[in-house]
PDB file of C-alpha atoms in Angstrom:
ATOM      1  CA  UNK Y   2      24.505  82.492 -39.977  1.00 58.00           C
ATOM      2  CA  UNK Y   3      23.631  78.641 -39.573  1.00 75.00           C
ATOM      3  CA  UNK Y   4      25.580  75.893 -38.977  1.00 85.00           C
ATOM      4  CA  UNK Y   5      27.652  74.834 -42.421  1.00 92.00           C
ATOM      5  CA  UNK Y   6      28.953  71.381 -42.218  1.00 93.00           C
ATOM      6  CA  UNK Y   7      31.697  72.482 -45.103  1.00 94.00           C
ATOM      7  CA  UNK Y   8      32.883  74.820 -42.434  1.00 96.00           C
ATOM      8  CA  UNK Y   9      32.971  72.317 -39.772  1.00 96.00           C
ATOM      9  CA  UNK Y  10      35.284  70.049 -42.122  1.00 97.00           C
ATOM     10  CA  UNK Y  11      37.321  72.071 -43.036  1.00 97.00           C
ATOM     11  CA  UNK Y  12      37.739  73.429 -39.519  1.00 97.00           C
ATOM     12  CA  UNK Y  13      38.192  69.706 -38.494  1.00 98.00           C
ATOM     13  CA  UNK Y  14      41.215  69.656 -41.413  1.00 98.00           C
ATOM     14  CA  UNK Y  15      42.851  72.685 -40.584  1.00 98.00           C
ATOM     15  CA  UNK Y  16      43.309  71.537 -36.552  1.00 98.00           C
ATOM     16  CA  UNK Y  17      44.084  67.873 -37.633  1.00 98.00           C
ATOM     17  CA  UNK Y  18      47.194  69.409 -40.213  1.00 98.00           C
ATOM     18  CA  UNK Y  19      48.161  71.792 -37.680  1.00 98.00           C
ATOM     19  CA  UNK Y  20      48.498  68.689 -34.455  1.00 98.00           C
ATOM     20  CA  UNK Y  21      50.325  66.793 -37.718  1.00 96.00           C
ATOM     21  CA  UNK Y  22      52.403  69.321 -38.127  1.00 97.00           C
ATOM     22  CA  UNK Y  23      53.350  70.417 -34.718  1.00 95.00           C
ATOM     23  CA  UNK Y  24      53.170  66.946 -33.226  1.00 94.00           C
ATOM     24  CA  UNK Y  25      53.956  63.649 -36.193  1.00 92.00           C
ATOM     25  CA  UNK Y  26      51.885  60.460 -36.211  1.00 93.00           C
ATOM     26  CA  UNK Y  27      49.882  60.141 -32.316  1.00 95.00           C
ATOM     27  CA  UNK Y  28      48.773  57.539 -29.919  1.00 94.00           C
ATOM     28  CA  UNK Y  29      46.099  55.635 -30.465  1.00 95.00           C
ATOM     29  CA  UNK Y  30      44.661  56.094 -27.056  1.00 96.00           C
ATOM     30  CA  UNK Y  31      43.537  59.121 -25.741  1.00 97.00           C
ATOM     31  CA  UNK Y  32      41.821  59.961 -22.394  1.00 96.00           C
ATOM     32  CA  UNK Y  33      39.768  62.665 -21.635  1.00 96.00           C
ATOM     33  CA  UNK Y  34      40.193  64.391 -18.162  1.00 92.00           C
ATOM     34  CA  UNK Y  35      37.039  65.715 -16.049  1.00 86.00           C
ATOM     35  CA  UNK Y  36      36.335  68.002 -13.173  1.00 75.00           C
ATOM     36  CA  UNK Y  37      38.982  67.570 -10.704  1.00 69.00           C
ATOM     37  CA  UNK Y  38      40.846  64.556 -12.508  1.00 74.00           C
ATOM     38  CA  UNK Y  39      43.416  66.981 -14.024  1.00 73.00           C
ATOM     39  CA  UNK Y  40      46.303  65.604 -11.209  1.00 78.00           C
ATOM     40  CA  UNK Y  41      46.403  62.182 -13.765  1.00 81.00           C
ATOM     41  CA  UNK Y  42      48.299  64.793 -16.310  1.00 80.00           C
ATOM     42  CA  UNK Y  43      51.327  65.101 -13.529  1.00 83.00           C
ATOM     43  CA  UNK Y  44      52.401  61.305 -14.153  1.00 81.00           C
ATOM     44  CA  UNK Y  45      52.846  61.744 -17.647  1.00 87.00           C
ATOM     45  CA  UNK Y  46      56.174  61.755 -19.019  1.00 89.00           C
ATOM     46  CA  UNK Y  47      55.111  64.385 -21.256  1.00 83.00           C
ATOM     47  CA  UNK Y  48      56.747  64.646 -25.128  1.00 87.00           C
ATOM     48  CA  UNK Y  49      54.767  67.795 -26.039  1.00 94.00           C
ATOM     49  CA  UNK Y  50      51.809  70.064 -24.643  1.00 95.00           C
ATOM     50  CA  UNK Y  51      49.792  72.288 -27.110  1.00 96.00           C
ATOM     51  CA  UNK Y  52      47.386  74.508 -25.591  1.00 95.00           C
ATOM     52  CA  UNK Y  53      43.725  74.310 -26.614  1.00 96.00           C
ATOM     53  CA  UNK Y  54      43.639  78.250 -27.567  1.00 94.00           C
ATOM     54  CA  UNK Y  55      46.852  77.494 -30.209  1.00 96.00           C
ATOM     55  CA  UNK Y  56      44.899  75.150 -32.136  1.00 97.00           C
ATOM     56  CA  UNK Y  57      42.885  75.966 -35.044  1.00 96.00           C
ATOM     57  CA  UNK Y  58      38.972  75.477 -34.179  1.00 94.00           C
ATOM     58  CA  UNK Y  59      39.549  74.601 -30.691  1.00 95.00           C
ATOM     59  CA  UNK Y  60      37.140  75.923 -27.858  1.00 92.00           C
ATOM     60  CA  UNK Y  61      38.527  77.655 -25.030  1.00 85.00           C
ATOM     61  CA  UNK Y  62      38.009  75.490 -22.021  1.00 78.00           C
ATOM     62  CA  UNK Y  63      36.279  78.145 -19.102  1.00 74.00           C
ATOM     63  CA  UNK Y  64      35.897  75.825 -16.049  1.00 68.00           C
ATOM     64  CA  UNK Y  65      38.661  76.172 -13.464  1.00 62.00           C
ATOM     65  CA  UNK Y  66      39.295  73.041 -12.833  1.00 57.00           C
ATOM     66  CA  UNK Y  67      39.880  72.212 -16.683  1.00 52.00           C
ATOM     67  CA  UNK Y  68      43.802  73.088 -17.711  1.00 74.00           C
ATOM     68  CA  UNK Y  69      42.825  73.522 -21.827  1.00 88.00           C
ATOM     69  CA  UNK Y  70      45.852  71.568 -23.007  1.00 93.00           C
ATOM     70  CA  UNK Y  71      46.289  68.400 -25.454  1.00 96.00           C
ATOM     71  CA  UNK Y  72      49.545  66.217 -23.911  1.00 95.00           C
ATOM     72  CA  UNK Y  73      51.639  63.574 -25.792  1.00 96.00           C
ATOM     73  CA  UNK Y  74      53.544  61.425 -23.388  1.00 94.00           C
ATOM     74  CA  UNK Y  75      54.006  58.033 -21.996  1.00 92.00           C
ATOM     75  CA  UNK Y  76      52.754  56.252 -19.118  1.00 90.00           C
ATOM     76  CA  UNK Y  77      54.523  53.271 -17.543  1.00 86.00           C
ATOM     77  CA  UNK Y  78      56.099  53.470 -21.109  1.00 88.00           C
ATOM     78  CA  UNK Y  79      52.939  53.311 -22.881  1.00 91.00           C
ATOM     79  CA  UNK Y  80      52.429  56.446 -25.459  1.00 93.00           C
ATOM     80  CA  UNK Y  81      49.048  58.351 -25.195  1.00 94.00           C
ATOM     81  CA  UNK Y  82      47.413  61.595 -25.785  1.00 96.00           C
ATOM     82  CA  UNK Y  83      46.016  63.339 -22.926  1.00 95.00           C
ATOM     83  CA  UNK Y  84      42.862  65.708 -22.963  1.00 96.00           C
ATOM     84  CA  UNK Y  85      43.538  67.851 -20.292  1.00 92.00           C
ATOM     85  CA  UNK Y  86      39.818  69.575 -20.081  1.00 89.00           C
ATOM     86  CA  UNK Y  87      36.722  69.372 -22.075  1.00 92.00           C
ATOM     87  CA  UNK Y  88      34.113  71.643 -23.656  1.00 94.00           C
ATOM     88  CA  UNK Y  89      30.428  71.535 -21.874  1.00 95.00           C
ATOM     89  CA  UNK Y  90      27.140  72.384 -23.361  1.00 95.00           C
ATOM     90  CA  UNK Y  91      26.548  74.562 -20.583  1.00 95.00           C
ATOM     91  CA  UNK Y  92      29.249  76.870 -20.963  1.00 93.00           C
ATOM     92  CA  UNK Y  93      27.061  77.590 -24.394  1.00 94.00           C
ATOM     93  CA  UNK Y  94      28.742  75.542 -26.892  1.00 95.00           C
ATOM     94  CA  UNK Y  95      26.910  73.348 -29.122  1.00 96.00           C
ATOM     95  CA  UNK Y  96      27.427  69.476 -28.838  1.00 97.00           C
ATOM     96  CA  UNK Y  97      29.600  69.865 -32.519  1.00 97.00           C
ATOM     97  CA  UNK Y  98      32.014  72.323 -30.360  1.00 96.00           C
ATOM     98  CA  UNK Y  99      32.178  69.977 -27.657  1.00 97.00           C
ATOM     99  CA  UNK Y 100      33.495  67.068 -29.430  1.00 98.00           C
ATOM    100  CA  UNK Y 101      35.643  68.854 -32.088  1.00 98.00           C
ATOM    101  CA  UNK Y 102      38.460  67.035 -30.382  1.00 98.00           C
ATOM    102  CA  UNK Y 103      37.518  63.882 -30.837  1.00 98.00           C
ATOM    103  CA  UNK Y 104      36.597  64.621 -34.436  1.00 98.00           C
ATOM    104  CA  UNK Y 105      39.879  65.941 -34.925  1.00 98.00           C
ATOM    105  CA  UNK Y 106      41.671  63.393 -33.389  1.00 98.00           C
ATOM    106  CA  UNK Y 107      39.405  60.557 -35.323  1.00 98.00           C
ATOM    107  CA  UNK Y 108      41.310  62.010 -38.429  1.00 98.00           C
ATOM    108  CA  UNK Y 109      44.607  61.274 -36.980  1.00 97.00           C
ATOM    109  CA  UNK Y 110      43.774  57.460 -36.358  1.00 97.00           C
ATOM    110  CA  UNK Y 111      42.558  57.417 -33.018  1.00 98.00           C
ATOM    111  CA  UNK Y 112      41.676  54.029 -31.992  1.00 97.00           C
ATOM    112  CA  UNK Y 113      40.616  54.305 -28.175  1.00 98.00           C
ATOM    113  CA  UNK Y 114      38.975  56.725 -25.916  1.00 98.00           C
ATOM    114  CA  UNK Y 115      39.346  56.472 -22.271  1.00 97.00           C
ATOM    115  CA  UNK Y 116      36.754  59.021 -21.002  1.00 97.00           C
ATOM    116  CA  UNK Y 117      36.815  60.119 -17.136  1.00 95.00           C
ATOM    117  CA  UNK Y 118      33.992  62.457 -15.396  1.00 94.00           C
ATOM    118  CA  UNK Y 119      33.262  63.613 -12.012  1.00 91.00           C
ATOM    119  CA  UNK Y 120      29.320  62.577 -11.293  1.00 94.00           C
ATOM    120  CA  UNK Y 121      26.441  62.315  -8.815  1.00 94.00           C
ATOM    121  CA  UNK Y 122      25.635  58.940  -7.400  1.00 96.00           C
ATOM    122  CA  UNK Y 123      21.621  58.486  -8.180  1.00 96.00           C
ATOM    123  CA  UNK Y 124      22.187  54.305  -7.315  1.00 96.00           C
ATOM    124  CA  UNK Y 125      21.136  54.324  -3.338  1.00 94.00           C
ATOM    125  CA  UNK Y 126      23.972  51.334  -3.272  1.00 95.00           C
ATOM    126  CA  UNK Y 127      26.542  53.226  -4.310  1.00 95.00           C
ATOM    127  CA  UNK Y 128      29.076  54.893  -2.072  1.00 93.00           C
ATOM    128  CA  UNK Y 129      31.024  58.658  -2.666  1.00 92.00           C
ATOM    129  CA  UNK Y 130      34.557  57.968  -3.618  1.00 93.00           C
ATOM    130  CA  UNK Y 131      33.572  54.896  -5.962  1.00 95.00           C
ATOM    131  CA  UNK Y 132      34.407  54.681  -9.401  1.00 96.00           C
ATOM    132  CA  UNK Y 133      31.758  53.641 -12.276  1.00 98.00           C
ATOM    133  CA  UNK Y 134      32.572  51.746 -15.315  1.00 98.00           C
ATOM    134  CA  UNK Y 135      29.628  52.886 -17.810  1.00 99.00           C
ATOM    135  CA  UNK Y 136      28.256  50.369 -19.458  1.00 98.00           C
ATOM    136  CA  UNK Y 137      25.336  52.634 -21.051  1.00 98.00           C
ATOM    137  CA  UNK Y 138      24.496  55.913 -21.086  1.00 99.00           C
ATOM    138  CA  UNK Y 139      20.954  58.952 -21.390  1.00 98.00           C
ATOM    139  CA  UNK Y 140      21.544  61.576 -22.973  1.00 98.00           C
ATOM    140  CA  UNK Y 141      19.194  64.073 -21.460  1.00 98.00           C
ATOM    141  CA  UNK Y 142      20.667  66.990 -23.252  1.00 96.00           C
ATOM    142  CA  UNK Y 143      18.073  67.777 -25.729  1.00 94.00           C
ATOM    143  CA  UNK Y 144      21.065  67.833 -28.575  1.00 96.00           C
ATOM    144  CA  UNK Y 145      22.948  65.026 -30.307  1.00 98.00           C
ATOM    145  CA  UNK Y 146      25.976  66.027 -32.022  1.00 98.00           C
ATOM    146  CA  UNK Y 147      25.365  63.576 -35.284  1.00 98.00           C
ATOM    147  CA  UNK Y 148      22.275  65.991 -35.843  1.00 97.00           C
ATOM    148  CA  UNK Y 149      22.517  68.065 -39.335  1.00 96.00           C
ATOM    149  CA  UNK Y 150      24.222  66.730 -42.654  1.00 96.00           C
ATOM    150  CA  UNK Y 151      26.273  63.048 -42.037  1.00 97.00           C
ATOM    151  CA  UNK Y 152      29.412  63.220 -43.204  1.00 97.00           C
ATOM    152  CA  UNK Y 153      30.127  59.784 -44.561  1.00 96.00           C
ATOM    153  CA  UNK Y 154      33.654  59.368 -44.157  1.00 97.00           C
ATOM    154  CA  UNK Y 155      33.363  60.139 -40.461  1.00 98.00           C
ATOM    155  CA  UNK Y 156      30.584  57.327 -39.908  1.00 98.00           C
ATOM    156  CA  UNK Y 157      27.397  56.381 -40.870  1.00 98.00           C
ATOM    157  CA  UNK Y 158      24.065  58.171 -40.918  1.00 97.00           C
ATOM    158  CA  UNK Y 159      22.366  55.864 -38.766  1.00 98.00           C
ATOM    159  CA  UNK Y 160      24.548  53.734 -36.106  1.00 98.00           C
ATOM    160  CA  UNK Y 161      24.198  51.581 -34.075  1.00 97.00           C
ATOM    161  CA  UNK Y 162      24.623  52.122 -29.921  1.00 98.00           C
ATOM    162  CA  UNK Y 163      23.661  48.926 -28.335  1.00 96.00           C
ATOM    163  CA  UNK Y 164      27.797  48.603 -27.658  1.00 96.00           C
ATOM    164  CA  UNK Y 165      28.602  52.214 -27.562  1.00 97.00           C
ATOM    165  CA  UNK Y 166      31.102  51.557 -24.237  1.00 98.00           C
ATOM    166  CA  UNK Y 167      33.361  48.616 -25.486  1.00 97.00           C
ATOM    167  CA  UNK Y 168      32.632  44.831 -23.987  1.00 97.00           C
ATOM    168  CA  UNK Y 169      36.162  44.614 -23.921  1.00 96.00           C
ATOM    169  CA  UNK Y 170      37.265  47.453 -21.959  1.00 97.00           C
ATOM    170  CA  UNK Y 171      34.674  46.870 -19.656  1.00 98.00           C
ATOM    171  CA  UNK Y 172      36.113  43.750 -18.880  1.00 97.00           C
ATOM    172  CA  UNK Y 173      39.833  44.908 -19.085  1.00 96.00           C
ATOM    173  CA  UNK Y 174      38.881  47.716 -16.362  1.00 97.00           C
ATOM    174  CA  UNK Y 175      37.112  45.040 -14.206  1.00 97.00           C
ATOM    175  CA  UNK Y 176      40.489  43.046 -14.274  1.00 96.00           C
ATOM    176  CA  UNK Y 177      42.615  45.972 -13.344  1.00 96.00           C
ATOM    177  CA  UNK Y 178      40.299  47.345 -10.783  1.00 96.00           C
ATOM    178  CA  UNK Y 179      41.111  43.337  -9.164  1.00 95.00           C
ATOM    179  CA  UNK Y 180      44.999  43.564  -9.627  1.00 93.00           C
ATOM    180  CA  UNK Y 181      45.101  47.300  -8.382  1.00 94.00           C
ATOM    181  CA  UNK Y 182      42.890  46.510  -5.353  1.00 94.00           C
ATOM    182  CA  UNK Y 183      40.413  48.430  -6.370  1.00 95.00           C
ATOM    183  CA  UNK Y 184      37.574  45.968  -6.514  1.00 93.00           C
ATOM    184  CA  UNK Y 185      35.318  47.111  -3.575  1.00 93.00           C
ATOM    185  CA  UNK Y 186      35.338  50.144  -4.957  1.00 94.00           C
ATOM    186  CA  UNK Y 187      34.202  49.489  -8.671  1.00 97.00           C
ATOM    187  CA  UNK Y 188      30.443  49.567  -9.573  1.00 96.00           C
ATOM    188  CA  UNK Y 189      29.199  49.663 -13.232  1.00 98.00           C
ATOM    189  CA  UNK Y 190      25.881  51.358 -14.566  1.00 98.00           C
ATOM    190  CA  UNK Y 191      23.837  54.014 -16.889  1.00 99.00           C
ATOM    191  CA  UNK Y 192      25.271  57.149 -16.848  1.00 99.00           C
ATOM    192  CA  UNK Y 193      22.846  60.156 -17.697  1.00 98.00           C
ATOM    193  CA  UNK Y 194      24.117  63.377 -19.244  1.00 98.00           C
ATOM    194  CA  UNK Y 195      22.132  66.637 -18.289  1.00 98.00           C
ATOM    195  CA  UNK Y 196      22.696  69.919 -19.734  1.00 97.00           C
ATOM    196  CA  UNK Y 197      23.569  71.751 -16.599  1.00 93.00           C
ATOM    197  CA  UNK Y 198      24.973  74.181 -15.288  1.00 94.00           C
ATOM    198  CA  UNK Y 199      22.553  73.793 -12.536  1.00 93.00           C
ATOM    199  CA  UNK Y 200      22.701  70.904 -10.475  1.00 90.00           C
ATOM    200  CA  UNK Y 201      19.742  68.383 -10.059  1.00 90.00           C
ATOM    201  CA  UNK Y 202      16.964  69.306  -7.435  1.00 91.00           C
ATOM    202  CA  UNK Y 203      15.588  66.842  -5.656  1.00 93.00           C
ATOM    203  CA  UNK Y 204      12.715  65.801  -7.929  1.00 95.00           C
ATOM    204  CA  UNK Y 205      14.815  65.081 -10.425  1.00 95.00           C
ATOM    205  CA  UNK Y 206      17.280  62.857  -8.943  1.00 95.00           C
ATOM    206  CA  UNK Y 207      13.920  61.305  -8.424  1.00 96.00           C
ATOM    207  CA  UNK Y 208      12.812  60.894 -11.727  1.00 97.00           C
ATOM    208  CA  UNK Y 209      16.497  60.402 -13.109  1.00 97.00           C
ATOM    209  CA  UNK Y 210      16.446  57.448 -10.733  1.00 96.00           C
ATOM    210  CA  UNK Y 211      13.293  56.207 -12.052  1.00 96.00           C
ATOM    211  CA  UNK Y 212      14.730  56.526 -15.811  1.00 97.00           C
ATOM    212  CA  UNK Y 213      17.057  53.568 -14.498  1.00 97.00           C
ATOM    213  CA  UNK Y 214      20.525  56.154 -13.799  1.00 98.00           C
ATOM    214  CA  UNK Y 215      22.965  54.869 -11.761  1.00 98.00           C
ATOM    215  CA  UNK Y 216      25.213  58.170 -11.925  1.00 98.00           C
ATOM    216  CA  UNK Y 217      24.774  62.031 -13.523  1.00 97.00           C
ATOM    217  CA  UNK Y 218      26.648  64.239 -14.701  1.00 96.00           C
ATOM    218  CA  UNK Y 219      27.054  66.893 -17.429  1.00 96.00           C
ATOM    219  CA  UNK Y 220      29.370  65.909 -20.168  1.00 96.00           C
ATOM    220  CA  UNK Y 221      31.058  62.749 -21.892  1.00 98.00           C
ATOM    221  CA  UNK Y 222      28.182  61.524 -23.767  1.00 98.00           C
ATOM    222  CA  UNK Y 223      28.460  64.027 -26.764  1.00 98.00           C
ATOM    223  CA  UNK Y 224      32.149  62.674 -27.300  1.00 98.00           C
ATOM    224  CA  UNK Y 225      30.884  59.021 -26.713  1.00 99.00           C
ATOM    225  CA  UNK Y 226      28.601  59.628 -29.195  1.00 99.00           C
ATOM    226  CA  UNK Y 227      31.220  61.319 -31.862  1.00 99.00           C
ATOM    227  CA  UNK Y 228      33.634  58.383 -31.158  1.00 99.00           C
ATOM    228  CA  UNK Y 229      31.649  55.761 -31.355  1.00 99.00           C
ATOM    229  CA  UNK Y 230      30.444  57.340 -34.662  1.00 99.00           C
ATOM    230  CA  UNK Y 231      33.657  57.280 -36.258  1.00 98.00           C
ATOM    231  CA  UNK Y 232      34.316  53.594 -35.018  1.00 98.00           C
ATOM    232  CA  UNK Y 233      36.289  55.162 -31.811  1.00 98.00           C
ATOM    233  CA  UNK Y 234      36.639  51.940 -29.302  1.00 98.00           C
ATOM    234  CA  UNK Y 235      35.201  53.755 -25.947  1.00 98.00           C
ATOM    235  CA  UNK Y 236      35.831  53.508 -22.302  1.00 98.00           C
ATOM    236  CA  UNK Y 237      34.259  55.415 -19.491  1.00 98.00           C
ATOM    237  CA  UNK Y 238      35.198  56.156 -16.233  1.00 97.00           C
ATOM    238  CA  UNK Y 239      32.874  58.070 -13.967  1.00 96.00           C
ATOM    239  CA  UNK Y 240      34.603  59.437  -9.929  1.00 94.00           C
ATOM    240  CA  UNK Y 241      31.192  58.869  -7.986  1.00 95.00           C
ATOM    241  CA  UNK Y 242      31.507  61.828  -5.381  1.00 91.00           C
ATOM    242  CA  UNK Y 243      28.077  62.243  -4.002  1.00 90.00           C
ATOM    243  CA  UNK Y 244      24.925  60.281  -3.503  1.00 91.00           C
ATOM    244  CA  UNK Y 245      21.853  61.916  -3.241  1.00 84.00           C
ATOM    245  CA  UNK Y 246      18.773  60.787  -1.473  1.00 84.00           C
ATOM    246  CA  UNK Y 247      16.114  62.712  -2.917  1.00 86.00           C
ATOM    247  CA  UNK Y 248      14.209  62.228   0.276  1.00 86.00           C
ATOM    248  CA  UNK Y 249      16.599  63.367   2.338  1.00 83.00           C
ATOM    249  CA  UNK Y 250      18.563  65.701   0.324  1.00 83.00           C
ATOM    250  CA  UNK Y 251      21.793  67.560   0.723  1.00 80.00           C
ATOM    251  CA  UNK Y 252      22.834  70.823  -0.973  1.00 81.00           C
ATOM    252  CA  UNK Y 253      25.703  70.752  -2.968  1.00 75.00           C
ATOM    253  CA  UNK Y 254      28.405  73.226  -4.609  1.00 77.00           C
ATOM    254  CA  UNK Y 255      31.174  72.568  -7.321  1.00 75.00           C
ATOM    255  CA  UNK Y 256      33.458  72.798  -4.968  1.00 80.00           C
ATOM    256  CA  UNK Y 257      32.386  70.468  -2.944  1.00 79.00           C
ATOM    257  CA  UNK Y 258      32.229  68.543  -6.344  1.00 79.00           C
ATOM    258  CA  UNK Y 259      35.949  69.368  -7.490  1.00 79.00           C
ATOM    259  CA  UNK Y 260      37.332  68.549  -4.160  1.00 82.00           C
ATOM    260  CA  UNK Y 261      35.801  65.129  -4.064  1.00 82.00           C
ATOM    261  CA  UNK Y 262      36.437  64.169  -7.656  1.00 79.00           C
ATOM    262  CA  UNK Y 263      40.390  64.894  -6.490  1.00 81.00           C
ATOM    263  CA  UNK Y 264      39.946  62.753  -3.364  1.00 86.00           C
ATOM    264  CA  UNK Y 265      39.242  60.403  -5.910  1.00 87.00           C
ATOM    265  CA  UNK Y 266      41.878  61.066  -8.400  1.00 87.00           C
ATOM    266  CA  UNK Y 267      44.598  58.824  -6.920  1.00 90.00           C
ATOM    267  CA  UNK Y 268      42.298  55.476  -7.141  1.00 92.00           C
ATOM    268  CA  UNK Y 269      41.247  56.305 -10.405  1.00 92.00           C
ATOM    269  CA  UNK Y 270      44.738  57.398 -11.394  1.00 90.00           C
ATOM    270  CA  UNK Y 271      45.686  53.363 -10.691  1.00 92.00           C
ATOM    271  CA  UNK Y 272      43.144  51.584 -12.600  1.00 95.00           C
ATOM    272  CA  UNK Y 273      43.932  54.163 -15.482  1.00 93.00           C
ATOM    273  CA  UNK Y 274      47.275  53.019 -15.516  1.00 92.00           C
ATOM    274  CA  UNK Y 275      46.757  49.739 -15.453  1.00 94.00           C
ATOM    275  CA  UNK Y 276      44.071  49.472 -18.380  1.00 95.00           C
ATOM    276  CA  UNK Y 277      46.688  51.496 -20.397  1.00 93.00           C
ATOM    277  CA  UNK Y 278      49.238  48.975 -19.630  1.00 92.00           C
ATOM    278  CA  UNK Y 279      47.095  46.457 -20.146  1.00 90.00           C
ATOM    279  CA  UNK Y 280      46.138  47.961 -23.596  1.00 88.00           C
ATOM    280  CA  UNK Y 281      49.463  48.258 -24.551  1.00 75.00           C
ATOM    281  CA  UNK Y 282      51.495  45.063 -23.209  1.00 67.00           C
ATOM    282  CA  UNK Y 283      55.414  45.076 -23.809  1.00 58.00           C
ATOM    283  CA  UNK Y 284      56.067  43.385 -27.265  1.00 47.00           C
TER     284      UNK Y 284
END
């Protein structure tokens, strides 16, 4: 059978009623948690955890480093939901699968999406251990998740991307990256999305270069693309923790990946709580 976008809905309804249900009203922020960036979970002062396989629709999330679990807890006294793990296209789910989460949490009033990845420097200036603010994004996967019948509640058939990463989060990030003494270590730029799993030969960091990347990696821009379809104010994060010189390159191994990323974690960790403080200022 093909895909049937009645399906999908009422998938998207079911999982929505059952985090209503299990949960009551949520956050308005959410962040997303990549490869290795799981440790940011530990400082929540968590209300409730559902596990991704206990909610209706959900994906099962297969990388290691990915915990599969949707948090509700506060930060520095700041209320959030938390995203522990994500879906990829190359664990063979389509880009609908990927973002059902975001869909789902779209119907519960999400306002704001913090998104964090791991990624490959492409940018010769930047430095592993950095940390990208996207400002723009490729999507190199061959698949957009808006493809198929447009559901017009969720957004409209046709919009518009020239400010899919929020002005204003950009700039609230670039202040907290200042006050958390961060600032030598912030870059912004294009971040492209391949389909993976494998990870880019030489040649193409070459050509991915020349397609004006500053970072790659292989997820986040299906859900950027979902939640800035269904008016989802966006922030992304990527943990820079290689750069490759195609002409002088240097194998590389998840691992090596995951360990990085986690080097990274603490910095990033930071500036996350400071934009969600910053979000959220005491009344």
């Amino acid at each position: 059978m093909g895909f049937s976008i009645t399906t999908y809905i009422d998938q998207v309804n079911r999982a929505a009623a059952y985090l209503q249900a299990h949960l009551g009203p949520l956050p308005d922020t959410a962040i997303q948690l990549g490869t290795g960036l799981g440790a940011f979970a530990d400082h929540i002062e968590t209300e409730q955890v559902i596990a991704y396989r206990d909610i209706p629709g959900f994906p099962r999330a297969t990388v290691p480093s990915h915990r599969g679990s949707l948090i509700v807890g506060t930060v520095n006294g700041r209320r959030l939901v938390v995203l522990s793990g994500r879906f990829h296209y190359y664990e063979g789910y389509s880009t609908k699968e990927v973002t059902f989460p975001i869909r789902v949490l779209q119907m519960l009033g999400l306002q704001r999406l913090i998104i964090t990845n791991a990624a490959g420097g492409l940018n010769p200036a930047f430095i592993p251990g950095s940390i990208m603010i996207i400002r723009d994004h490729l999507n190199f996967l061959g698949e957009n998740p808006l493809r198929g019948p447009n559901v017009e509640a969720w957004g409209p058939r046709f919009p518009d991307f020239s400010q899919a990463y929020q002005p204003r989060l950009i700039e609230l990030a670039l202040a907290g990256a200042e006050s958390c003494g961060l600032k030598d270590l912030i870059t912004t730029g294009v971040y492209v999305c391949i389909p993976g799993p494998s990870l880019e030969p030489p040649a193409e960091t070459r050509w991915l270069r020349t397609c004006g990347a500053d970072a790659v990696g292989m997820s986040s821009v299906p859900e950027v693309i979902v939640a800035h379809h269904g008016g989802i104010e966006v922030l992304g994060l990527s943990a820079v923790s290689n750069v490759n010189d195609p002409d002088d390159f240097q194998p590389l191994s998840l691992g090596a990946i995951i360990e990085e990323a986690a080097a990274i974690a603490p910095k990033l960790e930071r500036l996350v709580i400071d934009i969600i403080t910053r979000l959220h200022p005491p009344a």
